[in-house]
Tab-separated table of C-alpha atoms in Angstrom:
chain	number	residue	atom	x	y	z
A	1	UNK	CA	0.346	-0.215	0.006
A	2	UNK	CA	1.650	3.635	-1.053
A	3	UNK	CA	1.697	6.255	1.909
A	4	UNK	CA	-0.199	8.454	0.029
A	5	UNK	CA	-3.595	5.594	-0.057
A	6	UNK	CA	-3.540	5.428	3.740
A	7	UNK	CA	-7.079	5.442	4.909
A	8	UNK	CA	-7.704	8.035	7.600
A	9	UNK	CA	-10.997	7.590	10.140
A	10	UNK	CA	-11.130	10.721	12.650
A	11	UNK	CA	-10.205	10.198	15.801
A	12	UNK	CA	-10.573	11.857	18.840
A	13	UNK	CA	-7.554	12.285	19.654
A	14	UNK	CA	-6.435	15.891	18.544
A	15	UNK	CA	-3.946	18.025	19.532
A	16	UNK	CA	-6.399	20.165	22.774
A	17	UNK	CA	-7.410	16.988	23.434
A	18	UNK	CA	-3.812	14.086	23.316
A	19	UNK	CA	-4.127	10.515	23.894
A	20	UNK	CA	-2.503	9.089	26.144
A	21	UNK	CA	0.078	6.714	25.054
A	22	UNK	CA	1.927	4.100	26.728
A	23	UNK	CA	5.805	3.688	26.331
A	24	UNK	CA	6.144	0.232	24.716
A	25	UNK	CA	10.104	0.669	24.247
A	26	UNK	CA	12.596	3.405	25.382
A	27	UNK	CA	16.583	2.947	24.219
A	28	UNK	CA	20.054	4.536	23.853
A	29	UNK	CA	21.108	4.462	20.680
A	30	UNK	CA	24.407	5.975	20.820
A	31	UNK	CA	27.379	3.176	22.200
A	32	UNK	CA	29.373	3.895	24.962
A	33	UNK	CA	31.350	7.203	25.246
A	34	UNK	CA	29.511	9.193	23.210
A	35	UNK	CA	29.483	13.045	23.429
A	36	UNK	CA	25.645	12.024	22.981
A	37	UNK	CA	22.421	10.782	23.845
A	38	UNK	CA	20.247	9.381	21.708
A	39	UNK	CA	16.316	7.915	22.513
A	40	UNK	CA	15.076	5.952	20.396
A	41	UNK	CA	11.164	5.362	20.904
A	42	UNK	CA	8.269	3.319	20.510
A	43	UNK	CA	4.834	3.890	21.784
A	44	UNK	CA	1.514	2.217	21.808
A	45	UNK	CA	-1.504	3.549	19.704
A	46	UNK	CA	-3.664	1.240	20.437
A	47	UNK	CA	-7.179	2.842	21.005
A	48	UNK	CA	-6.472	5.871	19.441
A	49	UNK	CA	-8.062	6.423	16.616
A	50	UNK	CA	-4.265	7.940	15.053
A	51	UNK	CA	-2.941	7.235	11.642
A	52	UNK	CA	0.121	8.875	10.336
A	53	UNK	CA	1.933	8.832	6.463
A	54	UNK	CA	5.978	9.356	6.862
A	55	UNK	CA	6.938	12.887	6.852
A	56	UNK	CA	4.385	13.224	9.403
A	57	UNK	CA	5.111	14.501	12.951
A	58	UNK	CA	4.008	13.733	16.323
A	59	UNK	CA	3.320	16.175	18.651
A	60	UNK	CA	4.533	15.783	22.475
A	61	UNK	CA	2.876	18.229	24.988
A	62	UNK	CA	5.193	18.361	27.850
A	63	UNK	CA	6.304	18.397	31.510
A	64	UNK	CA	9.204	20.503	33.264
A	65	UNK	CA	11.338	19.683	34.500
A	66	UNK	CA	10.679	18.832	38.308
A	67	UNK	CA	14.826	20.073	39.919
A	68	UNK	CA	13.427	22.979	37.799
A	69	UNK	CA	9.855	23.617	39.831
A	70	UNK	CA	11.772	23.201	42.694
A	71	UNK	CA	13.936	25.178	42.535
A	72	UNK	CA	11.994	28.563	41.195
A	73	UNK	CA	9.658	28.072	44.956
A	74	UNK	CA	12.906	27.673	46.656
A	75	UNK	CA	14.284	30.932	45.418
A	76	UNK	CA	10.609	32.541	45.666
A	77	UNK	CA	10.319	31.121	49.266
A	78	UNK	CA	6.625	30.130	47.796
A	79	UNK	CA	3.564	28.174	49.051
A	80	UNK	CA	4.196	24.629	45.941
A	81	UNK	CA	0.382	24.825	46.815
A	82	UNK	CA	-0.805	28.019	46.228
A	83	UNK	CA	-3.445	28.156	43.881
A	84	UNK	CA	-2.704	30.514	40.588
A	85	UNK	CA	-5.110	31.415	37.534
A	86	UNK	CA	-3.349	29.487	33.748
A	87	UNK	CA	-5.565	31.767	32.218
A	88	UNK	CA	-8.180	33.477	31.062
A	89	UNK	CA	-11.233	30.862	31.375
A	90	UNK	CA	-10.173	31.891	35.020
A	91	UNK	CA	-9.133	28.481	35.311
A	92	UNK	CA	-6.667	27.088	39.076
A	93	UNK	CA	-3.541	24.994	39.289
A	94	UNK	CA	-1.444	24.279	43.097
A	95	UNK	CA	1.059	26.964	41.719
A	96	UNK	CA	3.425	23.555	40.852
A	97	UNK	CA	1.686	21.363	38.990
A	98	UNK	CA	1.413	24.451	36.929
A	99	UNK	CA	4.622	25.492	36.587
A	100	UNK	CA	5.207	21.713	35.673
A	101	UNK	CA	2.659	21.833	32.800
A	102	UNK	CA	1.569	24.580	32.135
A	103	UNK	CA	4.306	27.725	31.763
A	104	UNK	CA	7.533	28.263	29.398
A	105	UNK	CA	10.294	28.211	32.440
A	106	UNK	CA	13.510	27.607	29.970
A	107	UNK	CA	13.417	30.021	27.933
A	108	UNK	CA	13.121	34.416	28.723
A	109	UNK	CA	11.816	36.352	26.052
A	110	UNK	CA	11.893	40.675	25.885
A	111	UNK	CA	8.571	40.815	26.946
A	112	UNK	CA	8.729	39.637	29.951
A	113	UNK	CA	11.427	40.811	31.492
A	114	UNK	CA	10.309	43.781	30.472
A	115	UNK	CA	7.489	43.398	33.123
A	116	UNK	CA	9.344	42.166	35.787
A	117	UNK	CA	11.009	44.866	35.748
A	118	UNK	CA	7.971	46.633	37.131
A	119	UNK	CA	7.688	44.543	39.751
A	120	UNK	CA	10.821	45.323	40.871
A	121	UNK	CA	12.474	47.779	42.699
A	122	UNK	CA	15.961	46.438	41.383
A	123	UNK	CA	18.301	49.655	39.373
A	124	UNK	CA	20.045	47.280	37.643
A	125	UNK	CA	17.056	45.239	35.975
A	126	UNK	CA	15.839	48.375	35.145
A	127	UNK	CA	19.368	49.665	32.867
A	128	UNK	CA	18.642	46.360	31.588
A	129	UNK	CA	15.542	46.912	30.730
A	130	UNK	CA	16.451	50.250	29.239
A	131	UNK	CA	19.154	49.164	27.035
A	132	UNK	CA	17.517	47.515	23.960
A	133	UNK	CA	21.412	45.534	23.468
A	134	UNK	CA	21.701	44.434	26.721
A	135	UNK	CA	18.251	42.981	26.795
A	136	UNK	CA	18.409	40.899	24.104
A	137	UNK	CA	21.799	39.134	25.628
A	138	UNK	CA	20.554	38.681	28.759
A	139	UNK	CA	18.134	36.909	28.031
A	140	UNK	CA	19.774	34.814	25.149
A	141	UNK	CA	20.231	31.505	27.226
A	142	UNK	CA	18.562	32.478	30.276
A	143	UNK	CA	15.551	31.303	31.858
A	144	UNK	CA	13.036	32.463	34.823
A	145	UNK	CA	14.742	31.470	37.552
A	146	UNK	CA	17.801	33.748	36.047
A	147	UNK	CA	15.592	36.554	36.698
A	148	UNK	CA	14.031	35.612	39.708
A	149	UNK	CA	17.609	34.878	40.927
A	150	UNK	CA	19.582	38.201	39.528
A	151	UNK	CA	17.666	40.658	40.422
A	152	UNK	CA	15.844	39.717	44.098
A	153	UNK	CA	14.265	41.004	46.354
A	154	UNK	CA	11.271	40.516	44.369
A	155	UNK	CA	7.598	43.074	45.396
A	156	UNK	CA	5.559	40.206	43.267
A	157	UNK	CA	3.354	36.893	44.353
A	158	UNK	CA	3.191	34.130	42.799
A	159	UNK	CA	0.193	35.304	41.054
A	160	UNK	CA	1.877	38.871	39.284
A	161	UNK	CA	5.673	36.326	38.445
A	162	UNK	CA	3.007	32.994	36.274
A	163	UNK	CA	0.569	35.807	34.852
A	164	UNK	CA	3.757	37.086	32.690
A	165	UNK	CA	4.491	33.412	31.121
A	166	UNK	CA	3.421	31.914	28.106
A	167	UNK	CA	1.712	28.701	28.021
A	168	UNK	CA	4.149	26.379	27.275
A	169	UNK	CA	3.601	24.269	23.323
A	170	UNK	CA	3.336	21.212	22.961
A	171	UNK	CA	6.861	20.396	20.799
A	172	UNK	CA	7.243	17.997	17.450
A	173	UNK	CA	8.968	15.054	16.096
A	174	UNK	CA	9.041	13.720	13.270
A	175	UNK	CA	8.069	10.329	12.933
A	176	UNK	CA	10.539	7.587	12.871
A	177	UNK	CA	8.708	4.489	11.656
A	178	UNK	CA	6.149	3.113	9.075
A	179	UNK	CA	2.311	3.020	10.449
A	180	UNK	CA	2.311	0.047	8.017
A	181	UNK	CA	4.887	-1.758	9.369
A	182	UNK	CA	3.905	-0.750	12.564
A	183	UNK	CA	0.270	-0.873	13.361
A	184	UNK	CA	-0.920	1.119	16.181
A	185	UNK	CA	2.523	2.082	17.386
A	186	UNK	CA	4.872	4.468	16.807
A	187	UNK	CA	8.647	5.427	17.272
A	188	UNK	CA	10.456	8.701	17.724
A	189	UNK	CA	13.867	9.233	17.636
A	190	UNK	CA	15.021	12.323	20.139
A	191	UNK	CA	18.663	13.469	20.674
A	192	UNK	CA	18.770	14.323	24.662
A	193	UNK	CA	19.912	18.921	24.368
A	194	UNK	CA	22.726	19.374	27.889
A	195	UNK	CA	24.322	21.702	27.632
A	196	UNK	CA	26.256	24.188	30.440
A	197	UNK	CA	25.646	27.757	30.106
A	198	UNK	CA	25.847	30.959	32.491
A	199	UNK	CA	26.729	28.589	35.590
A	200	UNK	CA	24.266	26.409	35.167
A	201	UNK	CA	23.333	23.020	33.484
A	202	UNK	CA	20.555	23.838	30.859
A	203	UNK	CA	18.305	20.609	30.102
A	204	UNK	CA	15.435	20.460	26.753
A	205	UNK	CA	12.450	20.455	28.414
A	206	UNK	CA	10.342	17.653	26.252
A	207	UNK	CA	14.369	15.517	24.893
A	208	UNK	CA	15.872	15.462	29.086
A	209	UNK	CA	11.901	14.556	29.526
A	210	UNK	CA	11.814	11.819	27.071
A	211	UNK	CA	15.354	10.352	28.156
A	212	UNK	CA	14.933	10.197	32.007
A	213	UNK	CA	11.389	10.584	32.746
A	214	UNK	CA	10.278	8.273	30.171
A	215	UNK	CA	10.529	4.821	31.404
A	216	UNK	CA	8.694	1.845	29.993
A	217	UNK	CA	4.704	1.604	30.946
A	218	UNK	CA	4.461	5.217	31.427
A	219	UNK	CA	2.406	7.645	29.744
A	220	UNK	CA	2.580	10.638	27.795
A	221	UNK	CA	0.213	13.061	25.908
A	222	UNK	CA	0.601	12.854	22.060
A	223	UNK	CA	-1.362	14.362	18.951
A	224	UNK	CA	-0.409	13.616	15.101
A	225	UNK	CA	0.964	16.938	13.510
A	226	UNK	CA	0.296	15.716	9.477
A	227	UNK	CA	3.192	17.597	7.190
A	228	UNK	CA	1.937	18.175	3.801
A	229	UNK	CA	5.334	19.575	2.634
A	230	UNK	CA	7.326	16.240	3.726
A	231	UNK	CA	6.425	13.441	2.228
A	232	UNK	CA	7.198	10.115	-0.093
A	233	UNK	CA	6.677	10.414	-4.144
A	234	UNK	CA	3.161	8.721	-4.628
A	235	UNK	CA	5.079	6.150	-7.370
A	236	UNK	CA	6.490	3.379	-5.116
A	237	UNK	CA	9.051	3.323	-8.805
A	238	UNK	CA	10.343	6.947	-8.708
A	239	UNK	CA	14.054	7.053	-7.391
A	240	UNK	CA	14.997	8.533	-3.703
A	241	UNK	CA	18.132	10.843	-2.311
A	242	UNK	CA	17.737	11.102	2.364
A	243	UNK	CA	20.345	13.751	3.352
A	244	UNK	CA	20.210	12.988	7.164
A	245	UNK	CA	22.694	13.354	9.847
A	246	UNK	CA	21.933	12.818	13.557
A	247	UNK	CA	18.271	12.748	14.360
A	248	UNK	CA	18.146	13.772	10.831
A	249	UNK	CA	17.526	10.391	9.828
A	250	UNK	CA	13.443	9.697	11.989
A	251	UNK	CA	11.446	10.254	8.446
A	252	UNK	CA	13.523	8.204	6.542
A	253	UNK	CA	14.394	5.182	8.565
A	254	UNK	CA	10.069	5.440	8.292
A	255	UNK	CA	10.254	5.746	4.477
A	256	UNK	CA	13.195	2.714	4.527
A	257	UNK	CA	10.339	0.926	6.077
A	258	UNK	CA	7.214	1.811	4.238
A	259	UNK	CA	9.040	0.835	1.263
A	260	UNK	CA	10.020	-1.921	2.353
A	261	UNK	CA	6.844	-3.504	3.435
A	262	UNK	CA	5.396	-1.779	-0.153
A	263	UNK	CA	7.749	-3.995	-2.148
A	264	UNK	CA	8.590	-0.313	-3.068
A	265	UNK	CA	10.744	-1.135	-6.813
A	266	UNK	CA	12.546	2.911	-6.545
A	267	UNK	CA	16.308	2.818	-5.359
A	268	UNK	CA	17.113	4.574	-2.029
A	269	UNK	CA	20.284	6.180	-1.155
A	270	UNK	CA	21.353	7.536	2.398
A	271	UNK	CA	23.171	10.041	3.269
A	272	UNK	CA	24.188	9.602	7.438
A	273	UNK	CA	26.198	11.647	9.408
A	274	UNK	CA	28.032	12.352	13.591
A	275	UNK	CA	30.585	12.073	15.438
A	276	UNK	CA	31.790	8.720	15.366
A	277	UNK	CA	31.376	5.436	13.665
A	278	UNK	CA	31.777	3.499	17.007
A	279	UNK	CA	28.909	4.910	18.991
A	280	UNK	CA	26.908	7.763	16.914
A	281	UNK	CA	26.060	5.023	13.989
A	282	UNK	CA	22.132	5.627	14.288
A	283	UNK	CA	20.321	1.849	13.371
A	284	UNK	CA	23.168	1.163	11.736
A	285	UNK	CA	21.491	-2.673	12.325
A	286	UNK	CA	18.876	-2.061	10.472
A	287	UNK	CA	19.861	-0.006	7.771
A	288	UNK	CA	22.144	-2.806	6.635
A	289	UNK	CA	19.343	-4.972	7.002
A	290	UNK	CA	17.893	-2.778	4.806
A	291	UNK	CA	20.407	-2.417	2.664
A	292	UNK	CA	20.611	-6.555	2.227
A	293	UNK	CA	16.471	-6.553	1.806
A	294	UNK	CA	16.959	-4.808	-1.204
A	295	UNK	CA	14.828	-1.824	0.708
A	296	UNK	CA	18.130	0.621	0.085
A	297	UNK	CA	20.277	0.490	-2.621
A	298	UNK	CA	23.478	2.687	-1.002
A	299	UNK	CA	24.336	4.176	2.797
A	300	UNK	CA	26.793	6.360	2.664
A	301	UNK	CA	27.598	8.153	5.482
A	302	UNK	CA	30.473	10.225	6.908
A	303	UNK	CA	31.358	10.489	10.402
A	304	UNK	CA	32.986	13.905	11.486
A	305	UNK	CA	35.040	13.291	13.668
A	306	UNK	CA	37.038	9.570	12.975
A	307	UNK	CA	39.905	11.214	10.818
A	308	UNK	CA	42.305	14.860	11.090
A	309	UNK	CA	39.552	16.539	8.456
A	310	UNK	CA	36.042	16.315	9.751
A	311	UNK	CA	33.875	15.734	7.402
A	312	UNK	CA	29.956	15.281	6.358
A	313	UNK	CA	26.820	14.959	4.921
A	314	UNK	CA	27.635	17.484	1.654
A	315	UNK	CA	31.578	16.361	1.241
A	316	UNK	CA	30.084	12.069	0.902
A	317	UNK	CA	27.197	14.546	-1.140
A	318	UNK	CA	30.766	15.596	-3.280
A	319	UNK	CA	32.262	13.079	-3.989
A	320	UNK	CA	29.749	10.333	-4.890
A	321	UNK	CA	28.982	14.239	-7.968
A	322	UNK	CA	28.382	11.964	-10.896
A	323	UNK	CA	25.815	9.813	-9.431
A	324	UNK	CA	24.111	11.937	-6.843
A	325	UNK	CA	22.905	14.318	-10.133
A	326	UNK	CA	22.238	11.029	-12.568
A	327	UNK	CA	19.518	9.341	-10.133
A	328	UNK	CA	18.451	12.957	-9.664
A	329	UNK	CA	18.321	13.415	-13.803
A	330	UNK	CA	16.083	10.217	-13.976
A	331	UNK	CA	13.849	11.847	-11.185
A	332	UNK	CA	14.088	11.346	-8.222
A	333	UNK	CA	13.383	13.188	-5.362
A	334	UNK	CA	15.812	14.930	-2.870
A	335	UNK	CA	14.902	14.963	0.569
A	336	UNK	CA	16.958	17.035	3.837
A	337	UNK	CA	16.431	16.323	6.972
A	338	UNK	CA	17.683	17.861	10.849
A	339	UNK	CA	19.945	20.910	11.195
A	340	UNK	CA	18.794	24.153	9.864
A	341	UNK	CA	21.320	26.404	10.870
A	342	UNK	CA	24.653	24.894	9.295
A	343	UNK	CA	23.737	20.768	8.379
A	344	UNK	CA	20.571	22.420	6.067
A	345	UNK	CA	22.552	25.646	4.003
A	346	UNK	CA	26.128	23.463	3.817
A	347	UNK	CA	23.902	20.854	2.120
A	348	UNK	CA	21.266	23.266	-0.596
A	349	UNK	CA	24.933	24.641	-2.027
A	350	UNK	CA	26.610	21.395	-2.617
A	351	UNK	CA	23.708	20.373	-4.603
A	352	UNK	CA	23.766	23.379	-6.545
A	353	UNK	CA	27.688	23.516	-6.717
A	354	UNK	CA	27.072	19.315	-8.147
A	355	UNK	CA	23.678	20.357	-10.706
A	356	UNK	CA	26.456	23.231	-11.497
A	357	UNK	CA	29.842	20.631	-12.316
A	358	UNK	CA	27.597	18.073	-13.225
A	359	UNK	CA	25.292	19.614	-15.257
A	360	UNK	CA	27.606	22.393	-17.040
A	361	UNK	CA	25.910	24.906	-15.913
A	362	UNK	CA	25.266	28.554	-14.781
A	363	UNK	CA	25.515	29.304	-11.693
A	364	UNK	CA	22.658	31.100	-11.662
A	365	UNK	CA	20.914	27.823	-14.055
A	366	UNK	CA	22.376	25.760	-11.592
A	367	UNK	CA	19.722	27.952	-9.271
A	368	UNK	CA	16.950	27.998	-11.720
A	369	UNK	CA	17.274	24.025	-11.635
A	370	UNK	CA	17.085	23.392	-8.146
A	371	UNK	CA	14.446	26.373	-7.669
A	372	UNK	CA	12.328	24.091	-9.938
A	373	UNK	CA	13.262	20.938	-8.264
A	374	UNK	CA	11.466	22.153	-5.134
A	375	UNK	CA	8.341	23.700	-7.068
A	376	UNK	CA	8.152	20.006	-8.228
A	377	UNK	CA	8.132	18.613	-5.220
A	378	UNK	CA	11.144	16.874	-5.741
A	379	UNK	CA	13.394	18.698	-3.094
A	380	UNK	CA	11.761	18.871	0.127
A	381	UNK	CA	13.151	19.737	3.480
A	382	UNK	CA	12.575	18.583	6.450
A	383	UNK	CA	14.246	21.789	8.924
A	384	UNK	CA	14.539	22.839	11.889
């Protein structure tokens, strides 16, 4: 069955009414000694009526880190059970629960700091909000705890402070499974975000919740987010080229699973990249099995820390430029998933270089060629 032919019966569950999905499996894909932690999570959709196709995303309604919530309450000397209003309907929750489940506390906006300054007599804070550049620099990498610690004392109640905060938004992840291959299940590939900034360890709200607090048997609120701009070709005879370093592999695992089940005759070429081959080659065994079975034609992997010279996916593309261009000329679809800041830009520019060189075109003509691929839906990006 082709991905686009899956019949969708409407589910009762949605972003505003998420389904409590049971965790079936939660494992670290990285080997011992890796500097990364990438979780492979399998969730049950049994009884939800939810369906998805390769390319779609799963939304997770996250909860904040209980340790961070406890620190905020402690710094402010608040009572965790104090009721606070959480929305325009004047619904209330105990403070601790509101901070855990309802408010965004890991990001600071300029607006929050400006409004908070009105609740303080701190001169330093008044000077900070008066200087746009200093204010922008302060909000970068800091959170609500920093603000409350740095500019105490506050003449503000828990209600005053929580009224400044925005609602905790859901997090979207590319689905890493095919529903046809895994009925009533959805799989995710999530990299745990942890880093040091301003003297404290920072944690990604949802990624670290998934890594540290989502044990097998637990449930998590989820919904399906359709992605109309990232799909398999309608014909299973069409060749596909997939570039997905790191967690960018996620939707391509779903593409490959789907094409294996539907016995697609089109060829499939995967470019994968990460730091070390020994510890960071996500889904290696599985991918090699798909290659042996013929569902995956070629895997080109780049590992940036295994050699003196850093090798990335775009270098592997360049090495195979002639073949890659031949695939495009034969009608292949080209997909990119992953980091928007650097990787996607580098891949985009490398693709233009290849088209320019192999097609013997001017730079302008090569850019027009790629633009036409995009307009035909043959160049698709899922970047974040």
